[in-house]
Coordinates of C-alpha atoms (C1' of nucleotides) in Angstrom, one line a residue:
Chain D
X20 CA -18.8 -26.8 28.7
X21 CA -18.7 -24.2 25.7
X22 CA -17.0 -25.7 22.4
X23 CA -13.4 -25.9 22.9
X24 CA -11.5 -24.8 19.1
X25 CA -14.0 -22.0 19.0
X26 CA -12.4 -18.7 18.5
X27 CA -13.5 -15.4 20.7
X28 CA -15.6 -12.9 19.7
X29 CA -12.4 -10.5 19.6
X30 CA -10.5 -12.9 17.9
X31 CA -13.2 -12.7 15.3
X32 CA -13.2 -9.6 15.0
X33 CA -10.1 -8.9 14.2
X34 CA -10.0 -11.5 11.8
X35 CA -12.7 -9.7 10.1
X36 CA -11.4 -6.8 10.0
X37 CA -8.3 -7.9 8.7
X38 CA -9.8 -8.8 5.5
X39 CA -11.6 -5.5 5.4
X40 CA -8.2 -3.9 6.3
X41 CA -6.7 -5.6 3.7
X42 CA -8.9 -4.7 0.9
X43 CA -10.0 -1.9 1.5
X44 CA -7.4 -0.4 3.4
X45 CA -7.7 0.9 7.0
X46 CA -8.7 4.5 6.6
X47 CA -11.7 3.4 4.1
X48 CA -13.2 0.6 6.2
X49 CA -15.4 2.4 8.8
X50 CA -16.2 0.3 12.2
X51 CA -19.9 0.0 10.5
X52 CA -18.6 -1.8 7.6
X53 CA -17.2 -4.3 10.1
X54 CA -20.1 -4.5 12.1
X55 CA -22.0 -5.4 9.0
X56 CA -19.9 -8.1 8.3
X57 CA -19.5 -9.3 11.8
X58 CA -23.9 -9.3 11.9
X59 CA -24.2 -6.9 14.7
X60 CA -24.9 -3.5 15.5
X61 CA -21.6 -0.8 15.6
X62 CA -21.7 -0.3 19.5
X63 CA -22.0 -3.8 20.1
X64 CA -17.8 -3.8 18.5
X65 CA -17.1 -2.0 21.9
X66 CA -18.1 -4.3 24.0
X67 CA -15.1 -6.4 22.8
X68 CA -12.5 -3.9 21.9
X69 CA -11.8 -0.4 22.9
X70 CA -10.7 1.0 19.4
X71 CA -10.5 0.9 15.7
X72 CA -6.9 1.7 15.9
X73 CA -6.6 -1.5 18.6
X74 CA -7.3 -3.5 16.1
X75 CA -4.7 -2.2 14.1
X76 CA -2.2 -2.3 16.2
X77 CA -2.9 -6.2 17.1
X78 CA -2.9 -7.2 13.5
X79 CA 0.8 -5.2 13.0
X80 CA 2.3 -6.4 16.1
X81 CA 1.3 -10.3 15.9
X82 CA 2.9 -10.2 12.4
X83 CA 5.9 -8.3 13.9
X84 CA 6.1 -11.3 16.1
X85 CA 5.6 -13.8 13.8
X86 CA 8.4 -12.6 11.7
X87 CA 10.8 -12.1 14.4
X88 CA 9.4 -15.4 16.1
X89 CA 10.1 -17.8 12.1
X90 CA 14.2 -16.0 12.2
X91 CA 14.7 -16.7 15.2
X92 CA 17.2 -19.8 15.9
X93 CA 18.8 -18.9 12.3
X94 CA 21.8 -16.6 12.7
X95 CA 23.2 -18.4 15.6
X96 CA 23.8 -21.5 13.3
X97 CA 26.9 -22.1 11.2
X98 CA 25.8 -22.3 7.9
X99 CA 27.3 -19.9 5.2
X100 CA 25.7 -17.0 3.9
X101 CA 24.5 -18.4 1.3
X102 CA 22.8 -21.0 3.4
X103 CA 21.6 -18.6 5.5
X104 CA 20.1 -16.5 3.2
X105 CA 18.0 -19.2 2.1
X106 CA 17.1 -19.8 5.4
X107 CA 16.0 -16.0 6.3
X108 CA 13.8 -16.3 2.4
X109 CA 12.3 -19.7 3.3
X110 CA 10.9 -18.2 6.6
X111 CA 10.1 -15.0 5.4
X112 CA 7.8 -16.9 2.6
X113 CA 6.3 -18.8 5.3
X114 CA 4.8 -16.7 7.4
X115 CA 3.7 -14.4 4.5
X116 CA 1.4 -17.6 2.9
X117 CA 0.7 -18.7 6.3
X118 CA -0.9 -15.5 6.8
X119 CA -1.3 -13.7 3.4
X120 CA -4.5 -11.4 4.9
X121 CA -1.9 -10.3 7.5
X122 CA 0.9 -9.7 5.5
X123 CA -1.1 -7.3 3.4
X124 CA -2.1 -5.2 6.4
X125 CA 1.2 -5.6 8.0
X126 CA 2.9 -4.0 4.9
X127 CA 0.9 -1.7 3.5
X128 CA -1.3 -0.4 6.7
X129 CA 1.1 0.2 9.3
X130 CA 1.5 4.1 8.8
X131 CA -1.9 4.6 10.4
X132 CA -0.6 3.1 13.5
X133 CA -0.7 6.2 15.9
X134 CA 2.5 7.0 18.5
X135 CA 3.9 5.3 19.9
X136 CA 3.7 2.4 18.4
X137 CA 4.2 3.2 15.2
X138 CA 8.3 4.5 16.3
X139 CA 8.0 0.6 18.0
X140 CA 7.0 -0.7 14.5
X141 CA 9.3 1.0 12.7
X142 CA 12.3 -0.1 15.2
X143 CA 11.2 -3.7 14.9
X144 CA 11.3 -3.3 11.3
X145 CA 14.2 -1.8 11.3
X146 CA 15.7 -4.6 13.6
X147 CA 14.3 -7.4 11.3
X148 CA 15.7 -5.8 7.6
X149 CA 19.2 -5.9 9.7
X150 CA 19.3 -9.8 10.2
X151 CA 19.1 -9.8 7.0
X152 CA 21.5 -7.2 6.1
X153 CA 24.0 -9.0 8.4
X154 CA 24.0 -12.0 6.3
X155 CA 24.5 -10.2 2.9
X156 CA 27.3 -7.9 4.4
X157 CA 28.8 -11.5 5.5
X158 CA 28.5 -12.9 2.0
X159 CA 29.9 -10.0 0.6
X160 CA 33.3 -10.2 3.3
X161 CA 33.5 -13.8 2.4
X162 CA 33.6 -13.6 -1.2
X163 CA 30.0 -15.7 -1.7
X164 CA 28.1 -12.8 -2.9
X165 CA 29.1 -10.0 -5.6
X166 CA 29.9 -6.7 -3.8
X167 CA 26.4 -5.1 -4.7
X168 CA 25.0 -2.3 -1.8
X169 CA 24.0 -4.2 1.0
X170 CA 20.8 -2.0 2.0
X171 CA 20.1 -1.9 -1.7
X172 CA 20.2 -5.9 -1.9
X173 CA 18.1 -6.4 1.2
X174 CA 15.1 -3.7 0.1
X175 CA 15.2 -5.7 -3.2
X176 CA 15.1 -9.0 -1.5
X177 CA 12.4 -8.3 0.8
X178 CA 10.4 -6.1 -2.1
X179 CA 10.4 -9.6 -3.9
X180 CA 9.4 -11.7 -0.5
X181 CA 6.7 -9.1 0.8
X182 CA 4.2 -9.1 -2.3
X183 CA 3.7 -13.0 -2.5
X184 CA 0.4 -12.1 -0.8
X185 CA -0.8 -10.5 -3.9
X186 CA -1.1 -13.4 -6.0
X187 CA -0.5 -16.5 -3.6
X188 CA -3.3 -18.6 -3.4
X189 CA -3.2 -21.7 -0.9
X190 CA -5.4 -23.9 -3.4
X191 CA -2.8 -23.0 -6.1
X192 CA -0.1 -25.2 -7.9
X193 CA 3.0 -24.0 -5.9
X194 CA 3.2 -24.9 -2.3
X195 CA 4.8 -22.0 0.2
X196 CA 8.4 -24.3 0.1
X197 CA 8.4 -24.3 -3.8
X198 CA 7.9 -20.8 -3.7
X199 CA 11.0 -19.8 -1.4
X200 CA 13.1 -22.2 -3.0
X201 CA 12.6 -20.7 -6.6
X202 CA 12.5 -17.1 -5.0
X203 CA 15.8 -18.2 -3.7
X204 CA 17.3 -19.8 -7.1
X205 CA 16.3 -16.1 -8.9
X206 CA 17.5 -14.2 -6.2
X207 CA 20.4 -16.0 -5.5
X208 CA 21.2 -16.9 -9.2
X209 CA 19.1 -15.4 -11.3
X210 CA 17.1 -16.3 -14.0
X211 CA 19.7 -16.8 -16.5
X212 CA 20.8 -20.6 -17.6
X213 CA 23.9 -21.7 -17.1
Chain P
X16 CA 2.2 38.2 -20.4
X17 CA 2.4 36.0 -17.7
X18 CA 4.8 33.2 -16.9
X19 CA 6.1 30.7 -19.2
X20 CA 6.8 28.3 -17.3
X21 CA 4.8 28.1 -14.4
X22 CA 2.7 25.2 -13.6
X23 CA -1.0 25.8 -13.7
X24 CA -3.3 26.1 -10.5
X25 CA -5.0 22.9 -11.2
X26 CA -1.2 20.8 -11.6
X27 CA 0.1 22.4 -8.3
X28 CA -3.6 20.8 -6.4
X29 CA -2.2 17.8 -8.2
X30 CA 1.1 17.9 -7.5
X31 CA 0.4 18.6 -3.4
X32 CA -2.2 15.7 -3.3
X33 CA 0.2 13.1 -4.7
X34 CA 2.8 14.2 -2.1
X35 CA -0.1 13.8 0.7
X36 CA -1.8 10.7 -0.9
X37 CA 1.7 8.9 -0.7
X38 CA 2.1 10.5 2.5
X39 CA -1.1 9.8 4.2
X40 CA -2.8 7.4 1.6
X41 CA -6.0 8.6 -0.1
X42 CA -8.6 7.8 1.9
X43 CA -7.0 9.6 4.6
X44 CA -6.2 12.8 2.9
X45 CA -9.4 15.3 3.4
X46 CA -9.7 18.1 1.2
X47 CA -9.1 20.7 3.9
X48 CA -5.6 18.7 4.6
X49 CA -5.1 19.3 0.6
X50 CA -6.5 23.1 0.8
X51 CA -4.3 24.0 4.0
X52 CA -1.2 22.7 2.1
X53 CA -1.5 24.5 -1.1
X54 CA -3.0 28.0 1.5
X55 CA -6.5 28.5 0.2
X56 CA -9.8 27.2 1.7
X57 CA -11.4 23.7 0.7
X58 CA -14.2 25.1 -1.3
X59 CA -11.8 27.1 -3.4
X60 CA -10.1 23.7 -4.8
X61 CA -13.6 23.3 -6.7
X62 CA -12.9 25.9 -8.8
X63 CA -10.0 24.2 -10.4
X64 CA -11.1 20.5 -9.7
X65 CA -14.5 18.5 -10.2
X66 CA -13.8 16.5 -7.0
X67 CA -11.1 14.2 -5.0
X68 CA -11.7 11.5 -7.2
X69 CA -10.8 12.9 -10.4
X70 CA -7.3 13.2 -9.0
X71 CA -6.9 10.1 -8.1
X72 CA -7.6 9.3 -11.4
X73 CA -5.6 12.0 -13.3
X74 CA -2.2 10.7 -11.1
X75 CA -3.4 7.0 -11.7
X76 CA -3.6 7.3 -15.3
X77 CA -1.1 9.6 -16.6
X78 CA 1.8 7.5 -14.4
X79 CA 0.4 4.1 -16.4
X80 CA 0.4 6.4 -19.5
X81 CA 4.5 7.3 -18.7
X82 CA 4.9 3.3 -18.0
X83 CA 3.6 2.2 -21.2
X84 CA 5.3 4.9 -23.0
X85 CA 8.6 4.4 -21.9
X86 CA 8.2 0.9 -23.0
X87 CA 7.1 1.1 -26.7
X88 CA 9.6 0.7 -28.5
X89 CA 11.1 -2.3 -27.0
X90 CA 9.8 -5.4 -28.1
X91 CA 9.7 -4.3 -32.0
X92 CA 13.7 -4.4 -31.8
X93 CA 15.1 -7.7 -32.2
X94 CA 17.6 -8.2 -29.4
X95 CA 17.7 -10.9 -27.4
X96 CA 15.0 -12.2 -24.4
X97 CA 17.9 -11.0 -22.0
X98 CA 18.6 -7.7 -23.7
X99 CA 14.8 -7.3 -23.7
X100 CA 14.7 -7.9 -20.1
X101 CA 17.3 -5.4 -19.4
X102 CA 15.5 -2.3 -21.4
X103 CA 12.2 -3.2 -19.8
X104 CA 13.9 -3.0 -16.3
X105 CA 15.8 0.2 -17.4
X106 CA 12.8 2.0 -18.7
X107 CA 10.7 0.7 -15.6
X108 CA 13.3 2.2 -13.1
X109 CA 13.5 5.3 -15.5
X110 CA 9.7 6.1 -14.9
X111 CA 10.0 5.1 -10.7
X112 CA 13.1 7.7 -10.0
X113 CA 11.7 10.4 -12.2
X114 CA 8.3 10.1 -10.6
X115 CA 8.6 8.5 -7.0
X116 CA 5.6 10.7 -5.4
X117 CA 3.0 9.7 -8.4
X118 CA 4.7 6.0 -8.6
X119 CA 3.7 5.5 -4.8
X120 CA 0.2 6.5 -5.1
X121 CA 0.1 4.8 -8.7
X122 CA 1.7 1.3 -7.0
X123 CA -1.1 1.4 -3.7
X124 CA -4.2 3.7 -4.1
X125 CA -5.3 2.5 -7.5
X126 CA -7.9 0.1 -5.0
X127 CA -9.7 3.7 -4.4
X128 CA -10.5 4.2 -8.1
X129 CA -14.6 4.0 -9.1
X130 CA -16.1 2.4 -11.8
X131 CA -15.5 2.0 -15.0
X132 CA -12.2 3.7 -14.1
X133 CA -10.7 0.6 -12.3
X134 CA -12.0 -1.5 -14.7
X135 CA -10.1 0.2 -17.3
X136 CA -6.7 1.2 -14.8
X137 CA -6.5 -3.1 -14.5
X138 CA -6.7 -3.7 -18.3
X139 CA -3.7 -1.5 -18.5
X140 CA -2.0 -3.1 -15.9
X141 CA -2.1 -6.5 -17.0
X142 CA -1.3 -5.3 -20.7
X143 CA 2.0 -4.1 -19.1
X144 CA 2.3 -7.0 -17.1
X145 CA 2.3 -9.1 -19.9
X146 CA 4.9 -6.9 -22.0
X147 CA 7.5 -8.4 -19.3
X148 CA 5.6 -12.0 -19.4
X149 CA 6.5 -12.6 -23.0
X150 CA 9.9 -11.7 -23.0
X151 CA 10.4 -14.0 -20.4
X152 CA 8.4 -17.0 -22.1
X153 CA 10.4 -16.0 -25.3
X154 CA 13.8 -16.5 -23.0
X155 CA 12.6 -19.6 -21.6
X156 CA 11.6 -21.0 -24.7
X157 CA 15.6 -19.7 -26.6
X158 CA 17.0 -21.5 -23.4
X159 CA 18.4 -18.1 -22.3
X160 CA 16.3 -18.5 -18.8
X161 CA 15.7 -20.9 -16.2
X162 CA 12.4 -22.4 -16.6
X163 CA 10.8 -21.1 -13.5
X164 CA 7.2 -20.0 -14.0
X165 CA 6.4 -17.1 -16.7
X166 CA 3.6 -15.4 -14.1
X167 CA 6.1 -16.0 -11.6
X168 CA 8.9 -14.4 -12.4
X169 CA 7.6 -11.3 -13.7
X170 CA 5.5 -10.4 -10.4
X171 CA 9.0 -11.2 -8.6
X172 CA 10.4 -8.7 -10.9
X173 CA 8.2 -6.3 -10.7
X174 CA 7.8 -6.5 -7.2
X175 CA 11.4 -5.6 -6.8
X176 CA 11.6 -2.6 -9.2
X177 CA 7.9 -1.2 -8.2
X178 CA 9.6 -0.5 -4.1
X179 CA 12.2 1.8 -5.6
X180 CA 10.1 4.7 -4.7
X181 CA 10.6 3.6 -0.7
X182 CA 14.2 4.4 -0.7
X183 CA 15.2 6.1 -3.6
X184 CA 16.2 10.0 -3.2
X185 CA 17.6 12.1 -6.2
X186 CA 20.4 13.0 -4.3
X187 CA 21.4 9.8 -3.0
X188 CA 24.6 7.9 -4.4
X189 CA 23.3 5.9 -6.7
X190 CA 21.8 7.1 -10.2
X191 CA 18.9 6.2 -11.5
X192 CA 20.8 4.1 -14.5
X193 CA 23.1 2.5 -11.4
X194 CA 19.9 0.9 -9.6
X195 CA 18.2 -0.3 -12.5
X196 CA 22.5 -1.9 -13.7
X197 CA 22.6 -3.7 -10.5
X198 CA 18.8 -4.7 -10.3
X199 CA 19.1 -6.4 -13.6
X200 CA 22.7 -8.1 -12.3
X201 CA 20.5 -9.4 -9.2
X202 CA 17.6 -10.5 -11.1
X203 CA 19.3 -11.9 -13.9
X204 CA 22.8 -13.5 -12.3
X205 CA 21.9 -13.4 -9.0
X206 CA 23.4 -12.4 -5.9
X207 CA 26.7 -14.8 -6.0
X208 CA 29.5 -14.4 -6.9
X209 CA 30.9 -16.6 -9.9
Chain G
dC9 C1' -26.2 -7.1 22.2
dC10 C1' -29.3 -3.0 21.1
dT11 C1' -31.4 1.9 20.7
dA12 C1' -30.3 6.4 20.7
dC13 C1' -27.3 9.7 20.3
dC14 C1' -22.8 12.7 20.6
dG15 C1' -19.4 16.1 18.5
dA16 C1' -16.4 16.1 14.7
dT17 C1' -15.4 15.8 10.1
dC18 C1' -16.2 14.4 5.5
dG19 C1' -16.9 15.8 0.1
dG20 C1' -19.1 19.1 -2.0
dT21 C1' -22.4 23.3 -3.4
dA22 C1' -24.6 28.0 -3.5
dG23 C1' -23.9 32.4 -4.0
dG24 C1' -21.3 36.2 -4.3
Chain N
dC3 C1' -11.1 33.1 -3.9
dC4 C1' -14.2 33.3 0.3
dT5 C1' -18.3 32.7 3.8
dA6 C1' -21.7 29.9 4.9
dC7 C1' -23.7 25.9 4.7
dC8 C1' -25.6 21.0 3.2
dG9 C1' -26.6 16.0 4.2
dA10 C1' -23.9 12.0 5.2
dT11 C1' -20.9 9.5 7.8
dC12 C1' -17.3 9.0 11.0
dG13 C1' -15.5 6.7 15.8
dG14 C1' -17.2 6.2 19.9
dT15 C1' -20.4 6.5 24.5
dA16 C1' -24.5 6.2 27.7
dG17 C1' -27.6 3.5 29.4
dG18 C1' -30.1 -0.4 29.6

DNA sequence: CCTACCGATCGGTAGG
DNA sequence: CCTACCGATCGGTAGG
């Protein structure tokens, strides 16, 4: 019996590559580079994937998922929108430091995604921004939030979330739930005192 | 004589390779794409350019050059940490309308920049960086802000004006002195309503 | 998992 | 501003 926790070589790959992906960027890391890293030969990659653009595409769809997958259960509760928000920022925050490699490629690398997934990718996205534009257009109608643009609030809100992976270290002095809740005090208050 | 006002050979290759590096990113962008665009043949580039990196370079530091500028005068005044706050936001958003193309490539291609020029682009960078960090220390320390984390709170801020350039069009609804009014209600009241 | 190799394309130069 | 071309490297395949 082989090990059991051990990963496959694809899922190795990919994990590889994702940190190439992610510093690099995707166009700039050549399937050489990641064989180098891996410690095998190029053509050996092929025996466990069929393309660098595969890999791609697995890295920006998992994290698609994930997203989707943390937001789930949330708008069907009956919280207010404040509470909700909160909610959506909390799980947006965790999966980006669950996953900050991901994140990065997710964000920044997902225009070389080739048709047609990138018109997929861009509808799930699309799809995700408007849970959380519900929930501000809700705030707004129920007097909770100021009457700011709605699409302008939720680009700014998710600008803030998405570049956590920049900095966020998970050996660092702020756990992933201290993050979202003081991303949430500033967003949702602000920074000045009261 | 020729022309007044027309732009030079060598700032119209510029001025086409920021709209394609933003487009396509850098490493991605060949120089036929760049010599197809502008209608000549890729050798031809060479007679008004040393090579692809020096573009990269030129757009990298003339837009931190524009940032830094913008910002001068600000912390020689003696206005509050809040007022402070609200001209650095102001002049920030100033520099990301008027230049959304060069901002884009400014924000994610810097990674493609060679020794010593990174070296230097990161210095200048974090010198900026900091501009915002001690107004907010100085706010935190007058009691006018929240104490949430200095580091913190700037990246948060910056994160949020930096993805202007994602959305923003010139024609849109909302002026350049509007977005950077209501980004520095968000980020200094918060999104609720009093 | 490797050796050997493919056609395509890359950034850039020589020479006019 | 072009033609012609360079060596290097790209993603990927054949065959074992």
């Amino acid at each position: 019996m082989k090990s059991k926790a051990k990963i496959s070589k694809k899922e190795n790959i990919t994990l590889e590559a994702t940190t190439l992906f992610k510093r690099k960027g995707y166009a700039a890391t050549s399937m050489r580079d990641l064989a180098t890293t891996i410690g095998v030969e190029a053509a050996t990659l092929y025996s466990h994937i069929s393309s660098k653009a595969e890999i791609l595409q697995k890295i920006c769809f998992d994290m698609a998922w994930e997203f989707f997958n943390a937001v789930e259960a949330i708008d069907s509760s009956e919280h207010s929108a404040t509470e909700k928000l909160q909610k959506l920022i909390a799980s947006h925050v965790g999966v980006v430091t669950k996953h900050t490699d991901s994140s990065a490629v997710f964000l920044h690398e997902w225009r070389h995604l080739e048709e047609p997934h990138l018109t997929v990718f861009l509808k799930m996205r699309q799809d995700y921004e408007n849970k959380f534009r519900e929930v501000i257009t809700e705030g707004i109608a129920m007097g909770e939030f100021v009457k700011i643009d709605a699409k302008f609030t939720v680009l700014t809100i998710l600008s803030a979330l998405n570049h956590i992976h920049e900095w966020y270290k998970p050996e660092g002095k702020m756990t992933p739930e201290q993050i979202a809740t003081h991303l949430a005090e500033i967003l949702l208050k602000g920074i000045i005192s009261k």
